[in-house]
Coordinates of C-alpha atoms in Angstrom, one line a residue:
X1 CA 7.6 -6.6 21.1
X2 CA 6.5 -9.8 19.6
X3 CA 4.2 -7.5 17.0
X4 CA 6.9 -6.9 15.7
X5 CA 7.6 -9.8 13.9
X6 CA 6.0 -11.4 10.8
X7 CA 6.2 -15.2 9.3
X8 CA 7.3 -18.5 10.8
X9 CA 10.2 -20.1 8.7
X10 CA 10.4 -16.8 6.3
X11 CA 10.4 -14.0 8.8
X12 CA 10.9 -10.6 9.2
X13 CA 11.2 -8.3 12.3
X14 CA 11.3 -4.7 11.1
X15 CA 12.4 -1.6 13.2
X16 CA 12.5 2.2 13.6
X17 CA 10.2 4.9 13.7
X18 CA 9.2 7.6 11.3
X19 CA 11.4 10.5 12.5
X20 CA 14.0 8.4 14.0
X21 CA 17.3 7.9 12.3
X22 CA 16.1 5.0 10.4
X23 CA 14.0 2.1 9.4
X24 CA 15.3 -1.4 8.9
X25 CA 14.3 -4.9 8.6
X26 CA 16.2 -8.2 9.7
X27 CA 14.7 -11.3 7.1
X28 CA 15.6 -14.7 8.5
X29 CA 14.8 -18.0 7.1
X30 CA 16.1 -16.6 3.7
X31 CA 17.4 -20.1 1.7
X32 CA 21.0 -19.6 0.5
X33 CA 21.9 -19.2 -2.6
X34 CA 19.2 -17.5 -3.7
X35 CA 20.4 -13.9 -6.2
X36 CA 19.9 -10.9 -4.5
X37 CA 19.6 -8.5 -6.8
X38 CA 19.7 -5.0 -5.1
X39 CA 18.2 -2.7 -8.4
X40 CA 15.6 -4.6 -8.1
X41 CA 14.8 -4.5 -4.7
X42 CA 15.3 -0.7 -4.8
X43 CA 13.1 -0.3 -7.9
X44 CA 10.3 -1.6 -5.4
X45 CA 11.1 0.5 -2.8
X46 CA 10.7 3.6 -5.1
X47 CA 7.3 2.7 -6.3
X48 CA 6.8 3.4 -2.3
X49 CA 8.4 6.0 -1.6
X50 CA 7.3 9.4 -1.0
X51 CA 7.5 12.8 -2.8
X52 CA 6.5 10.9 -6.2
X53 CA 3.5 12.8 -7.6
X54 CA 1.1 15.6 -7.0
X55 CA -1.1 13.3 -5.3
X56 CA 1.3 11.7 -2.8
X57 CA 2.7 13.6 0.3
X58 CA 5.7 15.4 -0.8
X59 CA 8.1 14.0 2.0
X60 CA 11.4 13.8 0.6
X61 CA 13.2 10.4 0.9
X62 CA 15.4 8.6 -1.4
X63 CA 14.6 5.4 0.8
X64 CA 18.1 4.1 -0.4
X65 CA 18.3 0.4 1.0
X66 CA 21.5 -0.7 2.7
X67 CA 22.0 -4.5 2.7
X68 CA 24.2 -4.9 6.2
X69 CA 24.4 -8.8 6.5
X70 CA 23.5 -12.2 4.7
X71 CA 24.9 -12.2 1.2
X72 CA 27.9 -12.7 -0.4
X73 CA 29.1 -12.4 -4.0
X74 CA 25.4 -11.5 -4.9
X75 CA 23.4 -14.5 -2.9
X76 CA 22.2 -15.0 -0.1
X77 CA 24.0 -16.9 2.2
X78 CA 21.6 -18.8 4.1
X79 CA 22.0 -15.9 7.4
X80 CA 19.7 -13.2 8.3
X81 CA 19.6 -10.6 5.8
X82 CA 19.5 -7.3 7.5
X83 CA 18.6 -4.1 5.6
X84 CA 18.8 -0.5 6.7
X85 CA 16.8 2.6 5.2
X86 CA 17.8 6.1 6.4
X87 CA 15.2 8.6 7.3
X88 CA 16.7 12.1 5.3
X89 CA 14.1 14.4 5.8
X90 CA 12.0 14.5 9.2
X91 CA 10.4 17.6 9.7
X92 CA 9.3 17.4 13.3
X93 CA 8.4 20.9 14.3
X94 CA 5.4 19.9 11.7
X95 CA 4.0 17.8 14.7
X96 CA 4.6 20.2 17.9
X97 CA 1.0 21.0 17.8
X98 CA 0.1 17.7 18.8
X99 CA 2.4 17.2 21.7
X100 CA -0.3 16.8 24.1
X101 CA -3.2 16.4 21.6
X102 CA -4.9 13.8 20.1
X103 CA -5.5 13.2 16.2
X104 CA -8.9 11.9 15.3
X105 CA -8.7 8.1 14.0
X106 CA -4.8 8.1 14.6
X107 CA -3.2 5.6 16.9
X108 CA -2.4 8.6 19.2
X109 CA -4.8 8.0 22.1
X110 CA -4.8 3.6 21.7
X111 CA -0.2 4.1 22.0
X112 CA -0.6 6.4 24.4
X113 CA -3.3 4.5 26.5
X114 CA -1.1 1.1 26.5
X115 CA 2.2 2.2 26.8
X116 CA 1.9 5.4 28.8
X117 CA 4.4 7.0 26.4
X118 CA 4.1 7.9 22.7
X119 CA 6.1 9.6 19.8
X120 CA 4.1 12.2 18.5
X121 CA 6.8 13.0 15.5
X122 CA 4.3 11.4 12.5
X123 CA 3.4 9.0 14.8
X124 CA 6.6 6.9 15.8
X125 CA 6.1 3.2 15.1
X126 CA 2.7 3.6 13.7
X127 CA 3.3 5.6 10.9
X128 CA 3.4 4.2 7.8
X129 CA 6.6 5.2 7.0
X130 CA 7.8 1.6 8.7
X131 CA 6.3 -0.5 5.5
X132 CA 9.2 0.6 3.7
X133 CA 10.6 -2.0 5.9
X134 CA 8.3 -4.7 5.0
X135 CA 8.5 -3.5 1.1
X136 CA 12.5 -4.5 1.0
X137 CA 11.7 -7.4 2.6
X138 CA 8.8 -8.5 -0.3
X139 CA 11.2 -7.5 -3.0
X140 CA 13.7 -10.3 -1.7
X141 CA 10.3 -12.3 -1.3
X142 CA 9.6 -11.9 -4.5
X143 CA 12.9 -13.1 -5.7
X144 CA 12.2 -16.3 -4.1
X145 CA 9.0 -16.4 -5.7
X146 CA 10.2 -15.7 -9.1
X147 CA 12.6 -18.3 -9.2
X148 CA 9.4 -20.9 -8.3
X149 CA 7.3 -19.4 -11.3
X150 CA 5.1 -17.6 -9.1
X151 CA 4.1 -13.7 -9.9
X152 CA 2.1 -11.1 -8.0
X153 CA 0.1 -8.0 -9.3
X154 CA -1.4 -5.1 -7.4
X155 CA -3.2 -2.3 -9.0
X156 CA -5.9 0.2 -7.7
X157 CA -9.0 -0.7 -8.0
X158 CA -11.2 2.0 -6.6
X159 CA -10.5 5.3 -5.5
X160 CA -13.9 6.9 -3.4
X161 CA -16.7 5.2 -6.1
X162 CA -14.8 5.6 -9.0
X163 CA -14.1 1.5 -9.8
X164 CA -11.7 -0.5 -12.5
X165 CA -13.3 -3.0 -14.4
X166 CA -12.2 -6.9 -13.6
X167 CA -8.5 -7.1 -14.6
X168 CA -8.4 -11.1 -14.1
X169 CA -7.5 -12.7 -17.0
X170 CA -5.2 -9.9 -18.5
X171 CA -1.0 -10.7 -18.8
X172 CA 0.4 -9.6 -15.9
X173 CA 3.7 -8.3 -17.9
X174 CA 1.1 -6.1 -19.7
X175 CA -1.1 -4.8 -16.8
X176 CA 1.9 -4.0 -14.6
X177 CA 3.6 -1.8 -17.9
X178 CA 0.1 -0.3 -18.0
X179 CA -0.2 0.6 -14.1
X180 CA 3.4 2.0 -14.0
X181 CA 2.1 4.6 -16.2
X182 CA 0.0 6.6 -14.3
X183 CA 0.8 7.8 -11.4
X184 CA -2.1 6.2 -9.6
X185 CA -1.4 3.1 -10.3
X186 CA -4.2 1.9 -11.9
X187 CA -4.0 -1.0 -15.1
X188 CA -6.7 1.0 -16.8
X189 CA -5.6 4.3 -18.2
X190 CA -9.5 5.6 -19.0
X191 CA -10.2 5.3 -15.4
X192 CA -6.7 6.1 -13.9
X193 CA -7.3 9.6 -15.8
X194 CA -10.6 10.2 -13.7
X195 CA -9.1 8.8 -9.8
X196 CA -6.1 11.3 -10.8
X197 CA -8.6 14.2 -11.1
X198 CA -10.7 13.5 -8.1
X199 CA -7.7 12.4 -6.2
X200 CA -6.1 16.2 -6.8
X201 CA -9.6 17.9 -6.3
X202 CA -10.4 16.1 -2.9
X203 CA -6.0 17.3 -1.8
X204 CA -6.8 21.1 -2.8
X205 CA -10.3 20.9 -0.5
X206 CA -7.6 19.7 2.3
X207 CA -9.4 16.6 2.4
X208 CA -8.5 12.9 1.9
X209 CA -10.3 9.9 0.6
X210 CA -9.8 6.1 0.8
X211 CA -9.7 3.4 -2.2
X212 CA -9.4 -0.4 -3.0
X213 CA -6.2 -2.8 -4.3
X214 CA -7.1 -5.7 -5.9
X215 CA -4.2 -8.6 -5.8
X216 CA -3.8 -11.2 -8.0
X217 CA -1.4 -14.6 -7.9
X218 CA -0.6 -16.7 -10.9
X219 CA 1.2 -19.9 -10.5
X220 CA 0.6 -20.4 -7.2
X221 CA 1.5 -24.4 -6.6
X222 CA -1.1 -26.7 -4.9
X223 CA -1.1 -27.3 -1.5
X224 CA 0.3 -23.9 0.3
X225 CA -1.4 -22.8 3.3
X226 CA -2.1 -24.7 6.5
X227 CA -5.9 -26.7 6.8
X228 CA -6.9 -25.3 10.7
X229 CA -6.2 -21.9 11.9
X230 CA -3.2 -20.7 9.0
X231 CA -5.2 -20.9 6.3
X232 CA -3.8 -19.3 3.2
X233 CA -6.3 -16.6 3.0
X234 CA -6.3 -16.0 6.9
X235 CA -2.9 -15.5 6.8
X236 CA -3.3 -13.0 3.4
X237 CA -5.8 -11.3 5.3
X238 CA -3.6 -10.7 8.4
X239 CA -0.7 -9.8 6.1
X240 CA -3.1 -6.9 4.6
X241 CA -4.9 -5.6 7.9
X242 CA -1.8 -5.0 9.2
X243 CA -0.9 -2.6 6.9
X244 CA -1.8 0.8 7.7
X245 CA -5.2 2.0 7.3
X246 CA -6.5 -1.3 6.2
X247 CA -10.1 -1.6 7.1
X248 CA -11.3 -4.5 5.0
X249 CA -10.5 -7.4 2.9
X250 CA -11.8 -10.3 0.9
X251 CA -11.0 -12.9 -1.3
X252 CA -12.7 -14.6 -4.0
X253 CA -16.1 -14.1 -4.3
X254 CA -16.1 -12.2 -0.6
X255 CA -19.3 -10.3 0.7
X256 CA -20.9 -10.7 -2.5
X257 CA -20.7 -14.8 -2.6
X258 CA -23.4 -14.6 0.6
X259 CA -25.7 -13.4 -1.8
X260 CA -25.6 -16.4 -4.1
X261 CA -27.0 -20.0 -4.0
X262 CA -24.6 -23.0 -4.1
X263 CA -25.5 -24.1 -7.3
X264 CA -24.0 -20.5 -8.5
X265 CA -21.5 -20.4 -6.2
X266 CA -19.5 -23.8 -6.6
X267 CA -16.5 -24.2 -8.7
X268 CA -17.1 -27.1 -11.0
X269 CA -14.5 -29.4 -11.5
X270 CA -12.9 -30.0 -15.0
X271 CA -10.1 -32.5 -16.6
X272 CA -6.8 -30.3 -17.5
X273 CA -4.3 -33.0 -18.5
X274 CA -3.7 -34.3 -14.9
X275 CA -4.2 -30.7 -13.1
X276 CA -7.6 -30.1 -12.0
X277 CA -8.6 -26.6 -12.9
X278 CA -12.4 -24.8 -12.4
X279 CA -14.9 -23.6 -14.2
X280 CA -15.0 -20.7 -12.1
X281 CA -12.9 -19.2 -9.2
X282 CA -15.3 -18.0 -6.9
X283 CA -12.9 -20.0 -4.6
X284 CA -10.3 -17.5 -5.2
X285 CA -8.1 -19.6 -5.7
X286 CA -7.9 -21.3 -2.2
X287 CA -10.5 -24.4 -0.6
X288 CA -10.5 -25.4 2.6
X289 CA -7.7 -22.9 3.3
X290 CA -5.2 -24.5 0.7
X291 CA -4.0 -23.3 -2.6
X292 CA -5.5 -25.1 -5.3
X293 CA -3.5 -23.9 -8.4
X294 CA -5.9 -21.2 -9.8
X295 CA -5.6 -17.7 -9.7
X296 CA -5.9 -16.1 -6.1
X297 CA -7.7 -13.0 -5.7
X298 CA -8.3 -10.9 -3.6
X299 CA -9.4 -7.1 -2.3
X300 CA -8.0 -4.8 0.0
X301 CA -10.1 -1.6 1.0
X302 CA -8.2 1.3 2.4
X303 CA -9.8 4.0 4.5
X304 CA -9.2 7.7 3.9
X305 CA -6.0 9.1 5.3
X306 CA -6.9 10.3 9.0
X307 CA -5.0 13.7 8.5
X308 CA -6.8 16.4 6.9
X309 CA -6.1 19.7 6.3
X310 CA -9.7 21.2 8.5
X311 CA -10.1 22.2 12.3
X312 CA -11.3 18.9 14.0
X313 CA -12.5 18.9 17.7
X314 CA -11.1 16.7 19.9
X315 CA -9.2 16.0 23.4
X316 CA -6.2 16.1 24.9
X317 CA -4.1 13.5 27.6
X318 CA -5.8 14.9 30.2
X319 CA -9.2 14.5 28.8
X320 CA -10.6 18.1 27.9
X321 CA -12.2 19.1 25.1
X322 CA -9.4 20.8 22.1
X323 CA -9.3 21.7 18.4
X324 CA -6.6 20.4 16.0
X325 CA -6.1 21.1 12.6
X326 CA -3.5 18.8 10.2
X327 CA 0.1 20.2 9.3
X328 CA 3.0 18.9 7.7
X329 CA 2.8 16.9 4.6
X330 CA 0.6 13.8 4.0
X331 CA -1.1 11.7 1.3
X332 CA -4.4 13.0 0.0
X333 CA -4.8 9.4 -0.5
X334 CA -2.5 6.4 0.2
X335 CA -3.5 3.6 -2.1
X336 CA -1.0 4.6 -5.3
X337 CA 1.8 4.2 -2.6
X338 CA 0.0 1.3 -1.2
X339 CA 0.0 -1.0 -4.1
X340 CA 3.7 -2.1 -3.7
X341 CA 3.0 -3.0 0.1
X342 CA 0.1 -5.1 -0.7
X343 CA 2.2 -7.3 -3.1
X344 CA 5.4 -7.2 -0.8
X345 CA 2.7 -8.7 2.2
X346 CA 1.7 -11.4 -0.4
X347 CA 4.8 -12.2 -1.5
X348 CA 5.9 -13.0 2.3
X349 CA 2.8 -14.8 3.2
X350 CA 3.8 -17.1 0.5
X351 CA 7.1 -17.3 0.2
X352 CA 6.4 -18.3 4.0
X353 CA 4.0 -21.1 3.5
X354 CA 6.5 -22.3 0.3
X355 CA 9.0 -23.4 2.6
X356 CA 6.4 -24.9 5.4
X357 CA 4.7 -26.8 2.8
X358 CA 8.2 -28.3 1.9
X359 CA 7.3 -30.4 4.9
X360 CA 3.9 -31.3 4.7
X361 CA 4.5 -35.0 2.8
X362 CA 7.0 -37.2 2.4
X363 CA 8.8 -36.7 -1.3

């Protein structure tokens, strides 16, 4: 399937389901000679995996990349990097009650509905277990990113209505030591105390609840992104609602810019020593769908995790009314996982539009 694949000149096509024999990812467009450096790429992977804390699911996975093809001697080689990541501990008698039921707010009845067949083991395809994929992927993303001065930083921002303060102008060397941490992931220790609490009181009520990532880029070059219909921030925000159990995003000023006039809302010009910069960012650091060299910012709202531990009516295959109650074992909430997939999915996008916008002039 075409969905399957992600970028145009950096892309990936990932693969696998969640209780199959593995997930993997095949990266192509990769420029050779670049260092792949495998610790780091499963350091990344291990801020996503599960079984980390008391309030993610406690799924036991090593998620130990394999690199199959594409370097050599510790670079890439200009080939299709292709990466495996074994599945170690499916439990699928956890999902035998479901065989011929549908889950409220899963993709069980929309897969089932177009393909006429569907894994009901965690959800096949659509579990989240395949971001793993798209995280190994980012970290090599990353690599390309670093080597052009370019750095991304996730944290949580929100968990339910508890809210982070504005983390903008902070080092990101300093906010990321602070968000590894806690085990929420959040670059303000105060508050990451409080979302840990609530986070733990809403898993022992057998409940889940939903949260916000905020994403920031420094040293984002001018000129990425495309002027018509691949627009930086369109293509960010396809990146992030493909993740799963994305329901919103925004960038810059978002939703609450319609509020303002455009005498508050326009980013004044000012003289930086022969790089524009703004008085403001409400911009978020893109105009007119192009980078323009300030920060970029931007929000990702996650909804609550769909499987909860309560009796929920609902139907089955053939249409008649049934009852379902969650088993096995999943996150009371999935944005301190999530926070690692929301940079990897920024890190493509713009390692992506990097190598288009290598052809958008002559030098």
């Amino acid at each position: 399937m075409a969905g399957n694949t992600f970028g145009q000149l950096f892309r990936i096509t990932t693969f696998g389901e969640s209780h199959g024999v593995a997930i993997g990812v095949i990266l192509d467009g990769c420029p050779a000679q670049l260092p792949i450096d495998l610790d780091f790429i499963q350091s990344e992977l291990d801020k996503r995996k599960p079984g980390q804390s008391k309030i993610t699911t406690q799924r036991k996975e090593s998620d130990t990349v394999q690199i199959l093809s594409g370097t050599f001697e510790g670079k890439s080689t200009g080939t299709p990097i292709a990466m495996l990541i074994p599945n170690e501990d499916q439990r699928s008698k956890d999902y035998s009650h479901n065989t011929d039921v549908y889950r409220p707010s899963h993709a069980d009845y929309t897969y089932d509905a177009k393909y006429g067949i569907r894994d009901h083991r965690g959800g096949g395809r659509s579990s989240a277990r395949e971001t793993a994929a798209r995280v190994a992927a980012g970290a090599i993303a990353k690599l390309l990113l670093k080597h052009h001065g370019i750095e991304v930083f996730a944290h949580v921002s929100s968990v339910g209505k508890i809210e982070a303060p504005n983390l903008e102008s902070k080092n990101i060397a300093d906010l990321l030591a602070i968000r590894e941490e806690n085990i929420v992931r959040c670059a303000d220790p105060a508050i990451a105390n409080q979302m840990i609490e609530f986070i733990d009181g809403v898993r022992k009520d057998g409940d889940t609840v939903g949260g916000k990532i905020n994403c920031i880029v420094k040293n984002c070059p001018v000129g990425l992104g495309e002027p018509v219909f691949d627009k930086l921030h369109a293509d960010l925000g396809k990146a992030m609602l493909s993740i799963n159990a994305v329901h919103g995003f925004e960038y810059g000023s978002g939703f609450s810019g319609s509020e303002m006039r455009g005498s508050e809302h326009n980013d004044i010009f000012l003289a930086n020593e022969g790089r524009p910069k703004t008085l403001t960012n409400f911009s978020g650091g893109i105009q007119g769908g192009i980078s323009n060299g300030m920060e970029i910012n931007f929000t990702v709202a996650f909804k609550p995790v769909a499987t909860i531990m309560h009796n929920q009516q609902t139907i089955n295959a053939a249409g008649e009314a049934a009852e379902i109650k969650g088993k096995g074992r999943h996150d009371p909430c999935v944005v301190p996982r999530a926070v690692i997939i929301v940079e990897a999915m920024a890190a493509l996008v713009l390692a992506d539009h990097l190598l288009r916008n290598r052809s958008s002039k002559l030098a």
